[in-house]
């Protein structure tokens, strides 16, 4: 999937309606997702995404996962996205991005990704 297709999908399934905002949201979600992954999983996932979206996933190295709570993940995301974004909007945006990731990468990679995330993240992969 090309980057423009990825962003278009994000806008169509609940992300921001304009491409520039969708790009910011997508990079922010992927950046925070990268903080949750270890053991090379961020690099494995990034390898299946468009080149423009790979860096946010991989910038954190092998740190311990930042949180084991999806609600905390969404609060942090809302804070980073700025004024006017509450956790419910952040949830819709995260769901749009992660559902698009689900559609863009192999089933095996999604299984690997989801195995590293706490169970509370599962609803974020449903569009």
PDB file of N, CA, C and O in Angstrom, residues 5-66:
ATOM      1  N   UNK A   5      -2.410   6.081  -0.309  1.00  0.00           N
ATOM      2  CA  UNK A   5      -3.516   5.141  -0.117  1.00  0.00           C
ATOM      3  C   UNK A   5      -3.746   4.878   1.377  1.00  0.00           C
ATOM      4  O   UNK A   5      -4.887   4.796   1.832  1.00  0.00           O
ATOM      5  N   UNK A   6      -2.656   4.746   2.097  1.00  0.00           N
ATOM      6  CA  UNK A   6      -2.733   4.520   3.538  1.00  0.00           C
ATOM      7  C   UNK A   6      -3.477   5.681   4.195  1.00  0.00           C
ATOM      8  O   UNK A   6      -4.432   5.476   4.946  1.00  0.00           O
ATOM      9  N   UNK A   7      -3.059   6.909   3.896  1.00  0.00           N
ATOM     10  CA  UNK A   7      -3.676   8.089   4.507  1.00  0.00           C
ATOM     11  C   UNK A   7      -5.128   8.249   4.077  1.00  0.00           C
ATOM     12  O   UNK A   7      -5.984   8.637   4.880  1.00  0.00           O
ATOM     13  N   UNK A   8      -5.424   7.938   2.830  1.00  0.00           N
ATOM     14  CA  UNK A   8      -6.811   8.020   2.362  1.00  0.00           C
ATOM     15  C   UNK A   8      -7.679   7.045   3.144  1.00  0.00           C
ATOM     16  O   UNK A   8      -8.804   7.372   3.552  1.00  0.00           O
ATOM     17  N   UNK A   9      -7.168   5.851   3.375  1.00  0.00           N
ATOM     18  CA  UNK A   9      -7.912   4.863   4.148  1.00  0.00           C
ATOM     19  C   UNK A   9      -8.140   5.357   5.580  1.00  0.00           C
ATOM     20  O   UNK A   9      -9.235   5.204   6.125  1.00  0.00           O
ATOM     21  N   UNK A  10      -7.113   5.960   6.183  1.00  0.00           N
ATOM     22  CA  UNK A  10      -7.255   6.503   7.540  1.00  0.00           C
ATOM     23  C   UNK A  10      -8.383   7.531   7.576  1.00  0.00           C
ATOM     24  O   UNK A  10      -9.230   7.508   8.470  1.00  0.00           O
ATOM     25  N   UNK A  11      -8.433   8.419   6.589  1.00  0.00           N
ATOM     26  CA  UNK A  11      -9.484   9.442   6.578  1.00  0.00           C
ATOM     27  C   UNK A  11     -10.861   8.825   6.374  1.00  0.00           C
ATOM     28  O   UNK A  11     -11.843   9.301   6.942  1.00  0.00           O
ATOM     29  N   UNK A  12     -10.943   7.762   5.604  1.00  0.00           N
ATOM     30  CA  UNK A  12     -12.236   7.147   5.282  1.00  0.00           C
ATOM     31  C   UNK A  12     -12.824   6.317   6.415  1.00  0.00           C
ATOM     32  O   UNK A  12     -14.028   6.085   6.441  1.00  0.00           O
ATOM     33  N   UNK A  13     -11.997   5.876   7.351  1.00  0.00           N
ATOM     34  CA  UNK A  13     -12.527   4.994   8.402  1.00  0.00           C
ATOM     35  C   UNK A  13     -12.440   5.618   9.792  1.00  0.00           C
ATOM     36  O   UNK A  13     -12.360   4.901  10.790  1.00  0.00           O
ATOM     37  N   UNK A  14     -12.479   6.933   9.855  1.00  0.00           N
ATOM     38  CA  UNK A  14     -12.611   7.570  11.159  1.00  0.00           C
ATOM     39  C   UNK A  14     -11.494   8.481  11.586  1.00  0.00           C
ATOM     40  O   UNK A  14     -11.558   9.061  12.666  1.00  0.00           O
ATOM     41  N   UNK A  15     -10.466   8.623  10.755  1.00  0.00           N
ATOM     42  CA  UNK A  15      -9.394   9.557  11.081  1.00  0.00           C
ATOM     43  C   UNK A  15      -9.782  10.963  10.678  1.00  0.00           C
ATOM     44  O   UNK A  15     -10.908  11.207  10.232  1.00  0.00           O
ATOM     45  N   UNK A  16      -8.875  11.910  10.825  1.00  0.00           N
ATOM     46  CA  UNK A  16      -9.162  13.277  10.396  1.00  0.00           C
ATOM     47  C   UNK A  16      -9.508  13.305   8.912  1.00  0.00           C
ATOM     48  O   UNK A  16      -9.010  12.498   8.132  1.00  0.00           O
ATOM     49  N   UNK A  17     -10.329  14.258   8.527  1.00  0.00           N
ATOM     50  CA  UNK A  17     -10.832  14.271   7.154  1.00  0.00           C
ATOM     51  C   UNK A  17      -9.864  14.855   6.132  1.00  0.00           C
ATOM     52  O   UNK A  17     -10.016  14.607   4.948  1.00  0.00           O
ATOM     53  N   UNK A  18      -8.880  15.616   6.581  1.00  0.00           N
ATOM     54  CA  UNK A  18      -7.939  16.170   5.604  1.00  0.00           C
ATOM     55  C   UNK A  18      -6.613  15.401   5.649  1.00  0.00           C
ATOM     56  O   UNK A  18      -6.199  14.920   6.700  1.00  0.00           O
ATOM     57  N   UNK A  19      -5.959  15.262   4.492  1.00  0.00           N
ATOM     58  CA  UNK A  19      -4.739  14.448   4.404  1.00  0.00           C
ATOM     59  C   UNK A  19      -3.601  14.915   5.302  1.00  0.00           C
ATOM     60  O   UNK A  19      -2.877  14.082   5.847  1.00  0.00           O
ATOM     61  N   UNK A  20      -3.434  16.222   5.474  1.00  0.00           N
ATOM     62  CA  UNK A  20      -2.339  16.708   6.328  1.00  0.00           C
ATOM     63  C   UNK A  20      -2.543  16.293   7.775  1.00  0.00           C
ATOM     64  O   UNK A  20      -1.614  15.826   8.435  1.00  0.00           O
ATOM     65  N   UNK A  21      -3.761  16.457   8.274  1.00  0.00           N
ATOM     66  CA  UNK A  21      -4.052  16.032   9.649  1.00  0.00           C
ATOM     67  C   UNK A  21      -3.956  14.523   9.775  1.00  0.00           C
ATOM     68  O   UNK A  21      -3.478  14.009  10.792  1.00  0.00           O
ATOM     69  N   UNK A  22      -4.412  13.802   8.771  1.00  0.00           N
ATOM     70  CA  UNK A  22      -4.314  12.344   8.799  1.00  0.00           C
ATOM     71  C   UNK A  22      -2.854  11.901   8.866  1.00  0.00           C
ATOM     72  O   UNK A  22      -2.527  10.936   9.571  1.00  0.00           O
ATOM     73  N   UNK A  23      -1.978  12.612   8.174  1.00  0.00           N
ATOM     74  CA  UNK A  23      -0.546  12.278   8.209  1.00  0.00           C
ATOM     75  C   UNK A  23       0.028  12.513   9.600  1.00  0.00           C
ATOM     76  O   UNK A  23       0.796  11.689  10.118  1.00  0.00           O
ATOM     77  N   UNK A  24      -0.341  13.631  10.226  1.00  0.00           N
ATOM     78  CA  UNK A  24       0.145  13.928  11.577  1.00  0.00           C
ATOM     79  C   UNK A  24      -0.360  12.871  12.559  1.00  0.00           C
ATOM     80  O   UNK A  24       0.407  12.349  13.373  1.00  0.00           O
ATOM     81  N   UNK A  25      -1.635  12.561  12.495  1.00  0.00           N
ATOM     82  CA  UNK A  25      -2.216  11.559  13.384  1.00  0.00           C
ATOM     83  C   UNK A  25      -1.555  10.207  13.153  1.00  0.00           C
ATOM     84  O   UNK A  25      -1.194   9.508  14.113  1.00  0.00           O
ATOM     85  N   UNK A  26      -1.377   9.824  11.906  1.00  0.00           N
ATOM     86  CA  UNK A  26      -0.767   8.530  11.595  1.00  0.00           C
ATOM     87  C   UNK A  26       0.639   8.445  12.168  1.00  0.00           C
ATOM     88  O   UNK A  26       0.987   7.455  12.823  1.00  0.00           O
ATOM     89  N   UNK A  27       1.452   9.470  11.947  1.00  0.00           N
ATOM     90  CA  UNK A  27       2.827   9.453  12.494  1.00  0.00           C
ATOM     91  C   UNK A  27       2.816   9.411  14.025  1.00  0.00           C
ATOM     92  O   UNK A  27       3.633   8.722  14.636  1.00  0.00           O
ATOM     93  N   UNK A  28       1.887  10.132  14.650  1.00  0.00           N
ATOM     94  CA  UNK A  28       1.817  10.154  16.110  1.00  0.00           C
ATOM     95  C   UNK A  28       1.394   8.789  16.661  1.00  0.00           C
ATOM     96  O   UNK A  28       1.970   8.300  17.642  1.00  0.00           O
ATOM     97  N   UNK A  29       0.408   8.158  16.042  1.00  0.00           N
ATOM     98  CA  UNK A  29      -0.018   6.828  16.478  1.00  0.00           C
ATOM     99  C   UNK A  29       1.127   5.831  16.290  1.00  0.00           C
ATOM    100  O   UNK A  29       1.435   5.047  17.199  1.00  0.00           O
ATOM    101  N   UNK A  30       1.788   5.867  15.141  1.00  0.00           N
ATOM    102  CA  UNK A  30       2.884   4.930  14.888  1.00  0.00           C
ATOM    103  C   UNK A  30       4.052   5.167  15.839  1.00  0.00           C
ATOM    104  O   UNK A  30       4.689   4.213  16.305  1.00  0.00           O
ATOM    105  N   UNK A  31       4.335   6.426  16.154  1.00  0.00           N
ATOM    106  CA  UNK A  31       5.388   6.755  17.113  1.00  0.00           C
ATOM    107  C   UNK A  31       5.072   6.131  18.472  1.00  0.00           C
ATOM    108  O   UNK A  31       5.929   5.491  19.088  1.00  0.00           O
ATOM    109  N   UNK A  32       3.845   6.300  18.936  1.00  0.00           N
ATOM    110  CA  UNK A  32       3.458   5.729  20.224  1.00  0.00           C
ATOM    111  C   UNK A  32       3.398   4.208  20.176  1.00  0.00           C
ATOM    112  O   UNK A  32       3.744   3.547  21.153  1.00  0.00           O
ATOM    113  N   UNK A  33       2.985   3.657  19.064  1.00  0.00           N
ATOM    114  CA  UNK A  33       2.988   2.209  18.907  1.00  0.00           C
ATOM    115  C   UNK A  33       4.414   1.675  18.992  1.00  0.00           C
ATOM    116  O   UNK A  33       4.667   0.659  19.640  1.00  0.00           O
ATOM    117  N   UNK A  34       5.345   2.371  18.356  1.00  0.00           N
ATOM    118  CA  UNK A  34       6.742   1.962  18.402  1.00  0.00           C
ATOM    119  C   UNK A  34       7.292   1.893  19.815  1.00  0.00           C
ATOM    120  O   UNK A  34       8.166   1.074  20.126  1.00  0.00           O
ATOM    121  N   UNK A  35       6.779   2.740  20.704  1.00  0.00           N
ATOM    122  CA  UNK A  35       7.202   2.736  22.113  1.00  0.00           C
ATOM    123  C   UNK A  35       6.720   1.490  22.844  1.00  0.00           C
ATOM    124  O   UNK A  35       7.199   1.182  23.929  1.00  0.00           O
ATOM    125  N   UNK A  36       5.763   0.787  22.278  1.00  0.00           N
ATOM    126  CA  UNK A  36       5.191  -0.402  22.900  1.00  0.00           C
ATOM    127  C   UNK A  36       5.893  -1.693  22.473  1.00  0.00           C
ATOM    128  O   UNK A  36       5.669  -2.729  23.074  1.00  0.00           O
ATOM    129  N   UNK A  37       6.705  -1.624  21.429  1.00  0.00           N
ATOM    130  CA  UNK A  37       7.229  -2.840  20.816  1.00  0.00           C
ATOM    131  C   UNK A  37       8.675  -3.099  21.189  1.00  0.00           C
ATOM    132  O   UNK A  37       9.438  -2.175  21.439  1.00  0.00           O
ATOM    133  N   UNK A  38       9.053  -4.360  21.175  1.00  0.00           N
ATOM    134  CA  UNK A  38      10.426  -4.747  21.495  1.00  0.00           C
ATOM    135  C   UNK A  38      10.828  -5.925  20.617  1.00  0.00           C
ATOM    136  O   UNK A  38      10.018  -6.455  19.861  1.00  0.00           O
ATOM    137  N   UNK A  39      12.090  -6.311  20.731  1.00  0.00           N
ATOM    138  CA  UNK A  39      12.571  -7.492  20.023  1.00  0.00           C
ATOM    139  C   UNK A  39      12.575  -7.365  18.516  1.00  0.00           C
ATOM    140  O   UNK A  39      12.383  -8.349  17.813  1.00  0.00           O
ATOM    141  N   UNK A  40      12.744  -6.179  18.006  1.00  0.00           N
ATOM    142  CA  UNK A  40      12.790  -5.988  16.565  1.00  0.00           C
ATOM    143  C   UNK A  40      11.425  -5.917  15.902  1.00  0.00           C
ATOM    144  O   UNK A  40      11.339  -5.795  14.676  1.00  0.00           O
ATOM    145  N   UNK A  41      10.354  -5.982  16.685  1.00  0.00           N
ATOM    146  CA  UNK A  41       9.005  -5.977  16.106  1.00  0.00           C
ATOM    147  C   UNK A  41       8.702  -4.661  15.389  1.00  0.00           C
ATOM    148  O   UNK A  41       8.046  -4.659  14.344  1.00  0.00           O
ATOM    149  N   UNK A  42       9.181  -3.540  15.920  1.00  0.00           N
ATOM    150  CA  UNK A  42       8.932  -2.254  15.256  1.00  0.00           C
ATOM    151  C   UNK A  42       9.549  -2.248  13.859  1.00  0.00           C
ATOM    152  O   UNK A  42       8.917  -1.807  12.893  1.00  0.00           O
ATOM    153  N   UNK A  43      10.768  -2.761  13.738  1.00  0.00           N
ATOM    154  CA  UNK A  43      11.427  -2.807  12.434  1.00  0.00           C
ATOM    155  C   UNK A  43      10.717  -3.773  11.491  1.00  0.00           C
ATOM    156  O   UNK A  43      10.564  -3.487  10.295  1.00  0.00           O
ATOM    157  N   UNK A  44      10.261  -4.899  12.015  1.00  0.00           N
ATOM    158  CA  UNK A  44       9.538  -5.875  11.187  1.00  0.00           C
ATOM    159  C   UNK A  44       8.251  -5.272  10.640  1.00  0.00           C
ATOM    160  O   UNK A  44       7.925  -5.431   9.463  1.00  0.00           O
ATOM    161  N   UNK A  45       7.524  -4.579  11.506  1.00  0.00           N
ATOM    162  CA  UNK A  45       6.280  -3.941  11.081  1.00  0.00           C
ATOM    163  C   UNK A  45       6.571  -2.818  10.090  1.00  0.00           C
ATOM    164  O   UNK A  45       5.932  -2.719   9.044  1.00  0.00           O
ATOM    165  N   UNK A  46       7.548  -1.990  10.403  1.00  0.00           N
ATOM    166  CA  UNK A  46       7.891  -0.860   9.536  1.00  0.00           C
ATOM    167  C   UNK A  46       8.261  -1.324   8.133  1.00  0.00           C
ATOM    168  O   UNK A  46       7.926  -0.657   7.153  1.00  0.00           O
ATOM    169  N   UNK A  47       8.925  -2.463   8.031  1.00  0.00           N
ATOM    170  CA  UNK A  47       9.358  -2.969   6.731  1.00  0.00           C
ATOM    171  C   UNK A  47       8.189  -3.229   5.786  1.00  0.00           C
ATOM    172  O   UNK A  47       8.372  -3.248   4.566  1.00  0.00           O
ATOM    173  N   UNK A  48       6.983  -3.402   6.329  1.00  0.00           N
ATOM    174  CA  UNK A  48       5.823  -3.675   5.488  1.00  0.00           C
ATOM    175  C   UNK A  48       4.960  -2.436   5.250  1.00  0.00           C
ATOM    176  O   UNK A  48       3.928  -2.518   4.590  1.00  0.00           O
ATOM    177  N   UNK A  49       5.380  -1.302   5.778  1.00  0.00           N
ATOM    178  CA  UNK A  49       4.638  -0.052   5.600  1.00  0.00           C
ATOM    179  C   UNK A  49       5.321   0.828   4.561  1.00  0.00           C
ATOM    180  O   UNK A  49       6.508   0.643   4.268  1.00  0.00           O
ATOM    181  N   UNK A  50       4.606   1.817   4.027  1.00  0.00           N
ATOM    182  CA  UNK A  50       5.241   2.753   3.089  1.00  0.00           C
ATOM    183  C   UNK A  50       6.457   3.428   3.739  1.00  0.00           C
ATOM    184  O   UNK A  50       6.463   3.684   4.951  1.00  0.00           O
ATOM    185  N   UNK A  51       7.448   3.718   2.936  1.00  0.00           N
ATOM    186  CA  UNK A  51       8.704   4.284   3.441  1.00  0.00           C
ATOM    187  C   UNK A  51       8.486   5.522   4.297  1.00  0.00           C
ATOM    188  O   UNK A  51       9.158   5.715   5.315  1.00  0.00           O
ATOM    189  N   UNK A  52       7.539   6.360   3.918  1.00  0.00           N
ATOM    190  CA  UNK A  52       7.291   7.606   4.646  1.00  0.00           C
ATOM    191  C   UNK A  52       6.753   7.378   6.055  1.00  0.00           C
ATOM    192  O   UNK A  52       6.773   8.291   6.882  1.00  0.00           O
ATOM    193  N   UNK A  53       6.273   6.186   6.344  1.00  0.00           N
ATOM    194  CA  UNK A  53       5.675   5.900   7.642  1.00  0.00           C
ATOM    195  C   UNK A  53       6.542   5.000   8.521  1.00  0.00           C
ATOM    196  O   UNK A  53       6.156   4.663   9.636  1.00  0.00           O
ATOM    197  N   UNK A  54       7.717   4.647   8.055  1.00  0.00           N
ATOM    198  CA  UNK A  54       8.553   3.706   8.792  1.00  0.00           C
ATOM    199  C   UNK A  54       9.291   4.338   9.977  1.00  0.00           C
ATOM    200  O   UNK A  54       9.393   3.732  11.045  1.00  0.00           O
ATOM    201  N   UNK A  55       9.777   5.537   9.811  1.00  0.00           N
ATOM    202  CA  UNK A  55      10.629   6.152  10.832  1.00  0.00           C
ATOM    203  C   UNK A  55       9.958   6.313  12.199  1.00  0.00           C
ATOM    204  O   UNK A  55      10.575   6.001  13.216  1.00  0.00           O
ATOM    205  N   UNK A  56       8.709   6.769  12.281  1.00  0.00           N
ATOM    206  CA  UNK A  56       8.117   6.938  13.610  1.00  0.00           C
ATOM    207  C   UNK A  56       8.075   5.645  14.428  1.00  0.00           C
ATOM    208  O   UNK A  56       8.246   5.680  15.647  1.00  0.00           O
ATOM    209  N   UNK A  57       7.894   4.531  13.787  1.00  0.00           N
ATOM    210  CA  UNK A  57       7.865   3.248  14.488  1.00  0.00           C
ATOM    211  C   UNK A  57       9.219   2.867  15.057  1.00  0.00           C
ATOM    212  O   UNK A  57       9.297   2.228  16.103  1.00  0.00           O
ATOM    213  N   UNK A  58      10.285   3.250  14.377  1.00  0.00           N
ATOM    214  CA  UNK A  58      11.609   2.731  14.692  1.00  0.00           C
ATOM    215  C   UNK A  58      12.485   3.659  15.515  1.00  0.00           C
ATOM    216  O   UNK A  58      13.598   3.294  15.852  1.00  0.00           O
ATOM    217  N   UNK A  59      12.013   4.819  15.878  1.00  0.00           N
ATOM    218  CA  UNK A  59      12.897   5.795  16.533  1.00  0.00           C
ATOM    219  C   UNK A  59      13.176   5.505  17.995  1.00  0.00           C
ATOM    220  O   UNK A  59      13.989   6.192  18.600  1.00  0.00           O
ATOM    221  N   UNK A  60      12.558   4.499  18.583  1.00  0.00           N
ATOM    222  CA  UNK A  60      12.682   4.321  20.030  1.00  0.00           C
ATOM    223  C   UNK A  60      13.589   3.188  20.464  1.00  0.00           C
ATOM    224  O   UNK A  60      13.833   3.040  21.651  1.00  0.00           O
ATOM    225  N   UNK A  61      14.068   2.391  19.573  1.00  0.00           N
ATOM    226  CA  UNK A  61      14.988   1.331  19.946  1.00  0.00           C
ATOM    227  C   UNK A  61      14.341   0.259  20.797  1.00  0.00           C
ATOM    228  O   UNK A  61      13.160  -0.042  20.659  1.00  0.00           O
ATOM    229  N   UNK A  62      15.094  -0.285  21.711  1.00  0.00           N
ATOM    230  CA  UNK A  62      14.657  -1.437  22.507  1.00  0.00           C
ATOM    231  C   UNK A  62      14.322  -1.050  23.944  1.00  0.00           C
ATOM    232  O   UNK A  62      14.665  -1.748  24.884  1.00  0.00           O
ATOM    233  N   UNK A  63      13.627   0.056  24.132  1.00  0.00           N
ATOM    234  CA  UNK A  63      13.206   0.458  25.468  1.00  0.00           C
ATOM    235  C   UNK A  63      12.102  -0.476  25.952  1.00  0.00           C
ATOM    236  O   UNK A  63      11.464  -1.164  25.171  1.00  0.00           O
ATOM    237  N   UNK A  64      11.873  -0.463  27.255  1.00  0.00           N
ATOM    238  CA  UNK A  64      10.733  -1.217  27.781  1.00  0.00           C
ATOM    239  C   UNK A  64       9.451  -0.575  27.290  1.00  0.00           C
ATOM    240  O   UNK A  64       9.381   0.648  27.125  1.00  0.00           O
ATOM    241  N   UNK A  65       8.404  -1.376  27.064  1.00  0.00           N
ATOM    242  CA  UNK A  65       7.123  -0.806  26.632  1.00  0.00           C
ATOM    243  C   UNK A  65       6.675   0.303  27.580  1.00  0.00           C
ATOM    244  O   UNK A  65       6.828   0.206  28.795  1.00  0.00           O
ATOM    245  N   UNK A  66       6.140   1.353  27.009  1.00  0.00           N
ATOM    246  CA  UNK A  66       5.781   2.534  27.773  1.00  0.00           C
ATOM    247  C   UNK A  66       4.585   2.306  28.686  1.00  0.00           C
ATOM    248  O   UNK A  66       4.524   2.848  29.778  1.00  0.00           O
TER     249      UNK A  66
END
